[in-house]
PDB file of C-alpha atoms in Angstrom:
ATOM      1  CA  GLU A   1      12.494 -44.965  -6.506  1.00  0.00           C
ATOM      2  CA  TRP A   2      11.361 -45.537 -10.093  1.00  0.00           C
ATOM      3  CA  PHE A   3       8.746 -48.112  -9.124  1.00  0.00           C
ATOM      4  CA  ARG A   4       7.599 -46.010  -6.204  1.00  0.00           C
ATOM      5  CA  MET A   5       6.742 -43.289  -8.728  1.00  0.00           C
ATOM      6  CA  VAL A   6       5.082 -45.822 -11.043  1.00  0.00           C
ATOM      7  CA  ARG A   7       2.902 -47.049  -8.189  1.00  0.00           C
ATOM      8  CA  ALA A   8       1.986 -43.455  -7.333  1.00  0.00           C
ATOM      9  CA  CYS A   9       0.855 -42.883 -10.940  1.00  0.00           C
ATOM     10  CA  ILE A  10      -1.205 -46.079 -10.883  1.00  0.00           C
ATOM     11  CA  ASP A  11      -2.848 -45.100  -7.593  1.00  0.00           C
ATOM     12  CA  GLU A  12      -3.736 -41.669  -8.979  1.00  0.00           C
ATOM     13  CA  ALA A  13      -5.096 -43.133 -12.213  1.00  0.00           C
ATOM     14  CA  GLN A  14      -7.221 -45.589 -10.257  1.00  0.00           C
ATOM     15  CA  GLU A  15      -8.628 -42.808  -8.086  1.00  0.00           C
ATOM     16  CA  LEU A  16      -9.504 -40.685 -11.143  1.00  0.00           C
ATOM     17  CA  GLY A  17     -10.944 -43.552 -13.185  1.00  0.00           C
ATOM     18  CA  MET A  18      -8.129 -43.360 -15.730  1.00  0.00           C
ATOM     19  CA  GLU A  19      -5.820 -45.938 -17.303  1.00  0.00           C
ATOM     20  CA  ALA A  20      -2.123 -46.182 -16.430  1.00  0.00           C
ATOM     21  CA  TRP A  21      -0.166 -47.488 -19.415  1.00  0.00           C
ATOM     22  CA  LEU A  22       3.373 -48.627 -18.712  1.00  0.00           C
ATOM     23  CA  TYR A  23       6.395 -47.882 -20.920  1.00  0.00           C
ATOM     24  CA  ASP A  24       9.184 -50.367 -21.608  1.00  0.00           C
ATOM     25  CA  GLU A  25      12.064 -47.961 -22.203  1.00  0.00           C
ATOM     26  CA  ASP A  26      13.656 -44.764 -20.920  1.00  0.00           C
ATOM     27  CA  ARG A  27      14.053 -43.192 -24.368  1.00  0.00           C
ATOM     28  CA  TRP A  28      13.573 -44.987 -27.696  1.00  0.00           C
ATOM     29  CA  PRO A  29      13.654 -47.267 -29.562  1.00  0.00           C
ATOM     30  CA  SER A  30      12.474 -49.936 -27.152  1.00  0.00           C
ATOM     31  CA  GLY A  31      14.764 -52.886 -26.532  1.00  0.00           C
ATOM     32  CA  ALA A  32      17.853 -51.938 -24.553  1.00  0.00           C
ATOM     33  CA  ALA A  33      16.071 -51.101 -21.274  1.00  0.00           C
ATOM     34  CA  GLY A  34      18.149 -47.963 -20.930  1.00  0.00           C
ATOM     35  CA  GLY A  35      21.303 -50.015 -21.432  1.00  0.00           C
ATOM     36  CA  LEU A  36      20.533 -52.483 -18.630  1.00  0.00           C
ATOM     37  CA  VAL A  37      20.277 -55.275 -21.220  1.00  0.00           C
ATOM     38  CA  THR A  38      23.016 -54.244 -23.627  1.00  0.00           C
ATOM     39  CA  CYS A  39      25.635 -53.642 -20.988  1.00  0.00           C
ATOM     40  CA  ASP A  40      26.160 -57.323 -21.842  1.00  0.00           C
ATOM     41  CA  PRO A  41      27.948 -57.271 -25.252  1.00  0.00           C
ATOM     42  CA  ARG A  42      26.216 -60.505 -26.327  1.00  0.00           C
ATOM     43  CA  TYR A  43      22.910 -58.693 -26.706  1.00  0.00           C
ATOM     44  CA  ARG A  44      24.107 -55.633 -28.624  1.00  0.00           C
ATOM     45  CA  HIS A  45      22.800 -54.667 -32.042  1.00  0.00           C
ATOM     46  CA  LYS A  46      25.057 -55.784 -34.866  1.00  0.00           C
ATOM     47  CA  ASN A  47      25.665 -54.874 -38.493  1.00  0.00           C
ATOM     48  CA  LEU A  48      27.198 -56.584 -41.482  1.00  0.00           C
ATOM     49  CA  LEU A  49      29.895 -54.186 -42.683  1.00  0.00           C
ATOM     50  CA  MET A  50      31.280 -54.193 -46.223  1.00  0.00           C
ATOM     51  CA  VAL A  51      34.741 -52.744 -46.860  1.00  0.00           C
ATOM     52  CA  THR A  52      36.039 -52.239 -50.395  1.00  0.00           C
ATOM     53  CA  CYS A  53      39.817 -52.418 -50.774  1.00  0.00           C
ATOM     54  CA  ASP A  54      42.529 -53.062 -53.349  1.00  0.00           C
ATOM     55  CA  ARG A  55      43.733 -56.574 -54.050  1.00  0.00           C
ATOM     56  CA  ALA A  56      47.125 -55.908 -52.479  1.00  0.00           C
ATOM     57  CA  ASP A  57      45.564 -54.173 -49.468  1.00  0.00           C
ATOM     58  CA  VAL A  58      43.399 -57.058 -48.295  1.00  0.00           C
ATOM     59  CA  LYS A  59      46.297 -58.726 -46.463  1.00  0.00           C
ATOM     60  CA  ARG A  60      46.547 -55.703 -44.170  1.00  0.00           C
ATOM     61  CA  LEU A  61      43.133 -56.411 -42.648  1.00  0.00           C
ATOM     62  CA  LYS A  62      43.648 -57.265 -38.980  1.00  0.00           C
ATOM     63  CA  GLN A  63      40.253 -58.809 -38.215  1.00  0.00           C
ATOM     64  CA  GLN A  64      39.080 -62.075 -39.688  1.00  0.00           C
ATOM     65  CA  PRO A  65      36.391 -61.390 -42.322  1.00  0.00           C
ATOM     66  CA  LEU A  66      33.137 -63.304 -42.384  1.00  0.00           C
ATOM     67  CA  ALA A  67      33.588 -63.596 -46.154  1.00  0.00           C
ATOM     68  CA  LEU A  68      35.702 -62.199 -48.993  1.00  0.00           C
ATOM     69  CA  PHE A  69      34.817 -61.558 -52.629  1.00  0.00           C
ATOM     70  CA  SER A  70      36.465 -60.039 -55.665  1.00  0.00           C
ATOM     71  CA  ALA A  71      34.344 -57.917 -58.008  1.00  0.00           C
ATOM     72  CA  VAL A  72      34.594 -55.283 -60.668  1.00  0.00           C
ATOM     73  CA  VAL A  73      32.775 -52.350 -59.068  1.00  0.00           C
ATOM     74  CA  ASP A  74      31.128 -49.542 -61.007  1.00  0.00           C
ATOM     75  CA  GLY A  75      29.087 -47.235 -58.775  1.00  0.00           C
ATOM     76  CA  ALA A  76      26.085 -49.186 -57.497  1.00  0.00           C
ATOM     77  CA  GLY A  77      26.837 -52.082 -59.836  1.00  0.00           C
ATOM     78  CA  ALA A  78      29.218 -55.021 -59.610  1.00  0.00           C
ATOM     79  CA  SER A  79      30.217 -57.695 -62.085  1.00  0.00           C
ATOM     80  CA  ASP A  80      32.493 -60.739 -62.256  1.00  0.00           C
ATOM     81  CA  VAL A  81      31.751 -61.419 -58.581  1.00  0.00           C
ATOM     82  CA  ARG A  82      33.748 -64.291 -57.129  1.00  0.00           C
ATOM     83  CA  ARG A  83      33.956 -65.585 -53.561  1.00  0.00           C
ATOM     84  CA  LEU A  84      37.492 -65.919 -52.218  1.00  0.00           C
ATOM     85  CA  LYS A  85      38.513 -68.609 -49.749  1.00  0.00           C
ATOM     86  CA  ALA A  86      41.367 -66.602 -48.223  1.00  0.00           C
ATOM     87  CA  PRO A  87      43.077 -63.192 -48.545  1.00  0.00           C
ATOM     88  CA  ASP A  88      45.860 -64.795 -50.604  1.00  0.00           C
ATOM     89  CA  ASP A  89      43.304 -65.651 -53.309  1.00  0.00           C
ATOM     90  CA  ALA A  90      42.857 -61.924 -54.030  1.00  0.00           C
ATOM     91  CA  SER A  91      45.971 -62.014 -56.213  1.00  0.00           C
ATOM     92  CA  GLU A  92      44.048 -64.241 -58.637  1.00  0.00           C
ATOM     93  CA  ALA A  93      41.215 -61.723 -59.063  1.00  0.00           C
ATOM     94  CA  PRO A  94      40.804 -60.186 -62.546  1.00  0.00           C
ATOM     95  CA  GLU A  95      42.647 -56.994 -63.416  1.00  0.00           C
ATOM     96  CA  GLY A  96      40.668 -53.990 -62.228  1.00  0.00           C
ATOM     97  CA  ALA A  97      38.740 -55.951 -59.604  1.00  0.00           C
ATOM     98  CA  ARG A  98      38.355 -54.813 -56.003  1.00  0.00           C
ATOM     99  CA  VAL A  99      38.115 -56.957 -52.901  1.00  0.00           C
ATOM    100  CA  LEU A 100      34.905 -56.841 -50.847  1.00  0.00           C
ATOM    101  CA  ALA A 101      35.487 -57.813 -47.222  1.00  0.00           C
ATOM    102  CA  PHE A 102      32.535 -58.474 -44.896  1.00  0.00           C
ATOM    103  CA  PHE A 103      32.603 -58.245 -41.105  1.00  0.00           C
ATOM    104  CA  VAL A 104      29.998 -58.653 -38.339  1.00  0.00           C
ATOM    105  CA  VAL A 105      30.457 -55.805 -35.867  1.00  0.00           C
ATOM    106  CA  ALA A 106      28.489 -54.790 -32.777  1.00  0.00           C
ATOM    107  CA  ASP A 107      27.493 -51.150 -32.299  1.00  0.00           C
ATOM    108  CA  GLU A 108      29.701 -48.861 -30.269  1.00  0.00           C
ATOM    109  CA  PRO A 109      28.280 -47.627 -26.938  1.00  0.00           C
ATOM    110  CA  THR A 110      26.645 -44.199 -26.985  1.00  0.00           C
ATOM    111  CA  PRO A 111      25.282 -41.783 -24.356  1.00  0.00           C
ATOM    112  CA  TRP A 112      21.786 -42.234 -25.844  1.00  0.00           C
ATOM    113  CA  HIS A 113      21.773 -45.798 -24.513  1.00  0.00           C
ATOM    114  CA  ASN A 114      23.531 -44.802 -21.265  1.00  0.00           C
ATOM    115  CA  ASP A 115      26.960 -45.928 -22.486  1.00  0.00           C
ATOM    116  CA  ALA A 116      25.573 -49.133 -23.957  1.00  0.00           C
ATOM    117  CA  THR A 117      23.924 -49.825 -27.356  1.00  0.00           C
ATOM    118  CA  TYR A 118      20.639 -50.769 -28.937  1.00  0.00           C
ATOM    119  CA  LEU A 119      19.401 -54.376 -28.776  1.00  0.00           C
ATOM    120  CA  ASP A 120      19.817 -57.158 -31.317  1.00  0.00           C
ATOM    121  CA  THR A 121      16.067 -57.479 -31.852  1.00  0.00           C
ATOM    122  CA  MET A 122      16.561 -60.493 -34.156  1.00  0.00           C
ATOM    123  CA  ASP A 123      18.191 -62.500 -31.341  1.00  0.00           C
ATOM    124  CA  HIS A 124      15.664 -64.524 -29.341  1.00  0.00           C
ATOM    125  CA  GLU A 125      17.857 -64.725 -26.242  1.00  0.00           C
ATOM    126  CA  ALA A 126      18.532 -60.968 -26.281  1.00  0.00           C
ATOM    127  CA  VAL A 127      14.808 -60.212 -26.449  1.00  0.00           C
ATOM    128  CA  ARG A 128      14.097 -62.658 -23.626  1.00  0.00           C
ATOM    129  CA  GLN A 129      16.560 -60.721 -21.501  1.00  0.00           C
ATOM    130  CA  PHE A 130      14.818 -57.447 -22.414  1.00  0.00           C
ATOM    131  CA  ILE A 131      11.459 -58.929 -21.355  1.00  0.00           C
ATOM    132  CA  LYS A 132      12.983 -60.149 -18.090  1.00  0.00           C
ATOM    133  CA  VAL A 133      14.441 -56.728 -17.274  1.00  0.00           C
ATOM    134  CA  THR A 134      11.307 -54.753 -18.216  1.00  0.00           C
ATOM    135  CA  HIS A 135       8.022 -56.667 -18.394  1.00  0.00           C
ATOM    136  CA  GLU A 136       8.896 -59.074 -15.598  1.00  0.00           C
ATOM    137  CA  ALA A 137      10.136 -56.237 -13.383  1.00  0.00           C
ATOM    138  CA  TYR A 138       6.792 -54.453 -13.809  1.00  0.00           C
ATOM    139  CA  ARG A 139       4.856 -57.679 -13.260  1.00  0.00           C
ATOM    140  CA  LYS A 140       6.719 -58.372 -10.028  1.00  0.00           C
ATOM    141  CA  ARG A 141       5.881 -54.960  -8.589  1.00  0.00           C
ATOM    142  CA  VAL A 142       2.522 -53.941 -10.080  1.00  0.00           C
ATOM    143  CA  GLY A 143       1.292 -57.123 -11.752  1.00  0.00           C
ATOM    144  CA  ARG A 144      -1.845 -57.195  -9.608  1.00  0.00           C
ATOM    145  CA  HIS A 145      -3.068 -54.224 -11.652  1.00  0.00           C
ATOM    146  CA  PHE A 146      -2.499 -55.932 -15.034  1.00  0.00           C
ATOM    147  CA  GLY A 147      -5.705 -56.179 -17.039  1.00  0.00           C
ATOM    148  CA  GLY A 148      -7.330 -53.524 -14.866  1.00  0.00           C
ATOM    149  CA  VAL A 149      -6.042 -50.024 -14.341  1.00  0.00           C
ATOM    150  CA  VAL A 150      -2.884 -51.145 -16.210  1.00  0.00           C
ATOM    151  CA  PRO A 151      -4.192 -52.336 -19.603  1.00  0.00           C
ATOM    152  CA  GLY A 152      -0.810 -52.890 -21.230  1.00  0.00           C
ATOM    153  CA  ILE A 153       2.771 -51.847 -21.907  1.00  0.00           C
ATOM    154  CA  PHE A 154       3.573 -49.382 -24.672  1.00  0.00           C
ATOM    155  CA  THR A 155       6.574 -50.173 -26.896  1.00  0.00           C
ATOM    156  CA  ASP A 156       8.267 -47.470 -28.942  1.00  0.00           C
ATOM    157  CA  GLU A 157       9.613 -47.977 -32.480  1.00  0.00           C
ATOM    158  CA  PRO A 158      11.528 -51.260 -32.036  1.00  0.00           C
ATOM    159  CA  ASN A 159      13.470 -52.074 -35.205  1.00  0.00           C
ATOM    160  CA  THR A 160      16.349 -54.059 -36.682  1.00  0.00           C
ATOM    161  CA  GLY A 161      18.447 -51.015 -37.556  1.00  0.00           C
ATOM    162  CA  GLY A 162      18.947 -48.795 -40.582  1.00  0.00           C
ATOM    163  CA  LEU A 163      19.889 -49.966 -44.068  1.00  0.00           C
ATOM    164  CA  PHE A 164      23.044 -48.893 -45.906  1.00  0.00           C
ATOM    165  CA  GLY A 165      24.386 -46.813 -43.066  1.00  0.00           C
ATOM    166  CA  ARG A 166      27.948 -45.537 -43.023  1.00  0.00           C
ATOM    167  CA  ALA A 167      30.440 -47.017 -40.593  1.00  0.00           C
ATOM    168  CA  SER A 168      34.148 -47.631 -40.252  1.00  0.00           C
ATOM    169  CA  ILE A 169      36.357 -50.543 -39.305  1.00  0.00           C
ATOM    170  CA  GLU A 170      40.125 -50.519 -38.929  1.00  0.00           C
ATOM    171  CA  GLY A 171      40.076 -46.917 -40.089  1.00  0.00           C
ATOM    172  CA  ARG A 172      38.344 -47.842 -43.364  1.00  0.00           C
ATOM    173  CA  ASP A 173      34.989 -46.605 -44.605  1.00  0.00           C
ATOM    174  CA  ALA A 174      32.285 -49.252 -44.677  1.00  0.00           C
ATOM    175  CA  ARG A 175      28.636 -49.677 -45.556  1.00  0.00           C
ATOM    176  CA  ALA A 176      26.293 -51.486 -43.192  1.00  0.00           C
ATOM    177  CA  VAL A 177      23.100 -53.538 -43.104  1.00  0.00           C
ATOM    178  CA  PRO A 178      21.489 -55.147 -40.013  1.00  0.00           C
ATOM    179  CA  TRP A 179      22.755 -58.573 -39.035  1.00  0.00           C
ATOM    180  CA  THR A 180      22.554 -61.179 -36.318  1.00  0.00           C
ATOM    181  CA  PRO A 181      24.962 -64.119 -35.964  1.00  0.00           C
ATOM    182  CA  GLU A 182      22.201 -66.715 -36.341  1.00  0.00           C
ATOM    183  CA  LEU A 183      20.866 -65.207 -39.578  1.00  0.00           C
ATOM    184  CA  PRO A 184      22.862 -67.534 -41.910  1.00  0.00           C
ATOM    185  CA  ARG A 185      21.500 -70.627 -40.153  1.00  0.00           C
ATOM    186  CA  HIS A 186      17.896 -69.433 -40.274  1.00  0.00           C
ATOM    187  CA  PHE A 187      18.378 -68.321 -43.867  1.00  0.00           C
ATOM    188  CA  LYS A 188      19.580 -71.748 -44.984  1.00  0.00           C
ATOM    189  CA  GLU A 189      16.736 -73.494 -43.159  1.00  0.00           C
ATOM    190  CA  ARG A 190      14.132 -71.224 -44.787  1.00  0.00           C
ATOM    191  CA  TYR A 191      15.470 -70.935 -48.353  1.00  0.00           C
ATOM    192  CA  GLY A 192      17.818 -73.882 -48.822  1.00  0.00           C
ATOM    193  CA  TYR A 193      21.039 -72.094 -49.740  1.00  0.00           C
ATOM    194  CA  ASP A 194      23.849 -70.088 -48.099  1.00  0.00           C
ATOM    195  CA  ILE A 195      23.464 -66.311 -47.860  1.00  0.00           C
ATOM    196  CA  LEU A 196      27.228 -66.062 -47.279  1.00  0.00           C
ATOM    197  CA  ASP A 197      27.754 -66.956 -50.951  1.00  0.00           C
ATOM    198  CA  HIS A 198      25.710 -63.907 -52.010  1.00  0.00           C
ATOM    199  CA  LEU A 199      26.659 -61.060 -49.672  1.00  0.00           C
ATOM    200  CA  PRO A 200      27.635 -58.580 -52.441  1.00  0.00           C
ATOM    201  CA  THR A 201      24.070 -58.593 -53.763  1.00  0.00           C
ATOM    202  CA  LEU A 202      22.933 -57.003 -50.483  1.00  0.00           C
ATOM    203  CA  PHE A 203      24.873 -53.890 -51.482  1.00  0.00           C
ATOM    204  CA  PHE A 204      25.218 -53.959 -55.285  1.00  0.00           C
ATOM    205  CA  LYS A 205      23.200 -54.617 -58.400  1.00  0.00           C
ATOM    206  CA  VAL A 206      25.166 -57.654 -59.581  1.00  0.00           C
ATOM    207  CA  ASP A 207      25.568 -58.182 -63.338  1.00  0.00           C
ATOM    208  CA  GLY A 208      22.847 -55.637 -64.031  1.00  0.00           C
ATOM    209  CA  GLU A 209      20.090 -57.658 -62.362  1.00  0.00           C
ATOM    210  CA  GLU A 210      16.970 -55.660 -61.587  1.00  0.00           C
ATOM    211  CA  LEU A 211      15.719 -58.110 -58.965  1.00  0.00           C
ATOM    212  CA  SER A 212      17.885 -60.179 -56.635  1.00  0.00           C
ATOM    213  CA  ARG A 213      16.479 -63.357 -55.130  1.00  0.00           C
ATOM    214  CA  PRO A 214      19.104 -63.506 -52.311  1.00  0.00           C
ATOM    215  CA  ARG A 215      18.498 -59.840 -51.449  1.00  0.00           C
ATOM    216  CA  TYR A 216      14.742 -60.433 -51.296  1.00  0.00           C
ATOM    217  CA  HIS A 217      15.285 -63.490 -49.087  1.00  0.00           C
ATOM    218  CA  TYR A 218      17.639 -61.534 -46.802  1.00  0.00           C
ATOM    219  CA  HIS A 219      14.964 -58.898 -46.143  1.00  0.00           C
ATOM    220  CA  ASP A 220      12.310 -61.585 -45.745  1.00  0.00           C
ATOM    221  CA  CYS A 221      14.496 -63.464 -43.254  1.00  0.00           C
ATOM    222  CA  ARG A 222      15.369 -60.274 -41.363  1.00  0.00           C
ATOM    223  CA  THR A 223      11.676 -59.452 -41.049  1.00  0.00           C
ATOM    224  CA  HIS A 224      10.856 -63.001 -39.938  1.00  0.00           C
ATOM    225  CA  LEU A 225      13.511 -62.941 -37.216  1.00  0.00           C
ATOM    226  CA  PHE A 226      12.371 -59.551 -35.912  1.00  0.00           C
ATOM    227  CA  VAL A 227       8.720 -60.615 -35.818  1.00  0.00           C
ATOM    228  CA  ASP A 228       9.496 -63.977 -34.223  1.00  0.00           C
ATOM    229  CA  ALA A 229      12.114 -62.816 -31.715  1.00  0.00           C
ATOM    230  CA  PHE A 230      10.720 -59.442 -30.686  1.00  0.00           C
ATOM    231  CA  ALA A 231       7.039 -59.107 -31.534  1.00  0.00           C
ATOM    232  CA  ARG A 232       5.961 -62.687 -30.843  1.00  0.00           C
ATOM    233  CA  GLN A 233       7.862 -63.030 -27.578  1.00  0.00           C
ATOM    234  CA  CYS A 234       6.647 -59.681 -26.272  1.00  0.00           C
TER     235      CYS A 234
END
């Protein structure tokens, strides 16, 4: 029924000497194909969540963290930051330190995405699936009009997700930045070191530093992955 209506619009535009631009989404932002892509959990948008807890409380975490750190936290600043190998190492953190636990978590389904989520636009495979469900579906049905009465396909505010959002995990408050599981590998290939050793600097000003090289590289890598996975492939 949808494509029958699309064809009717194209026929009318052709008769009136107008253009018929296609649209790749049912709402916005573009990427989930109205949930048809992200009904598969592999393709869902993900965040890196940071939970701050007491040293004794870290053992109560049920999920396996991506990384753990101890740090003395003061507002937006952190000092004496140390990476921990395991929750048991938290007992060796300095007096007054907190434990920073990091998790990679997919978005929860919402009605906006028809009981699915937004797309992981930094994941090449996820974007390929979006193109298959949208662009290829249009090409199959009205591709003969491409380059003529159908000049192109409009895309609406695709993005990697908001920065420093609020979230929760295991009933605990968390802060969030966009993430994709392949980001650490791409990061190491591009910059030569491990972003997992520097996760606190994505959220805090560490040791009073005004500029953070790992934070800059994280945003540069995030932008690269979005441009390469979404924009280039589309």
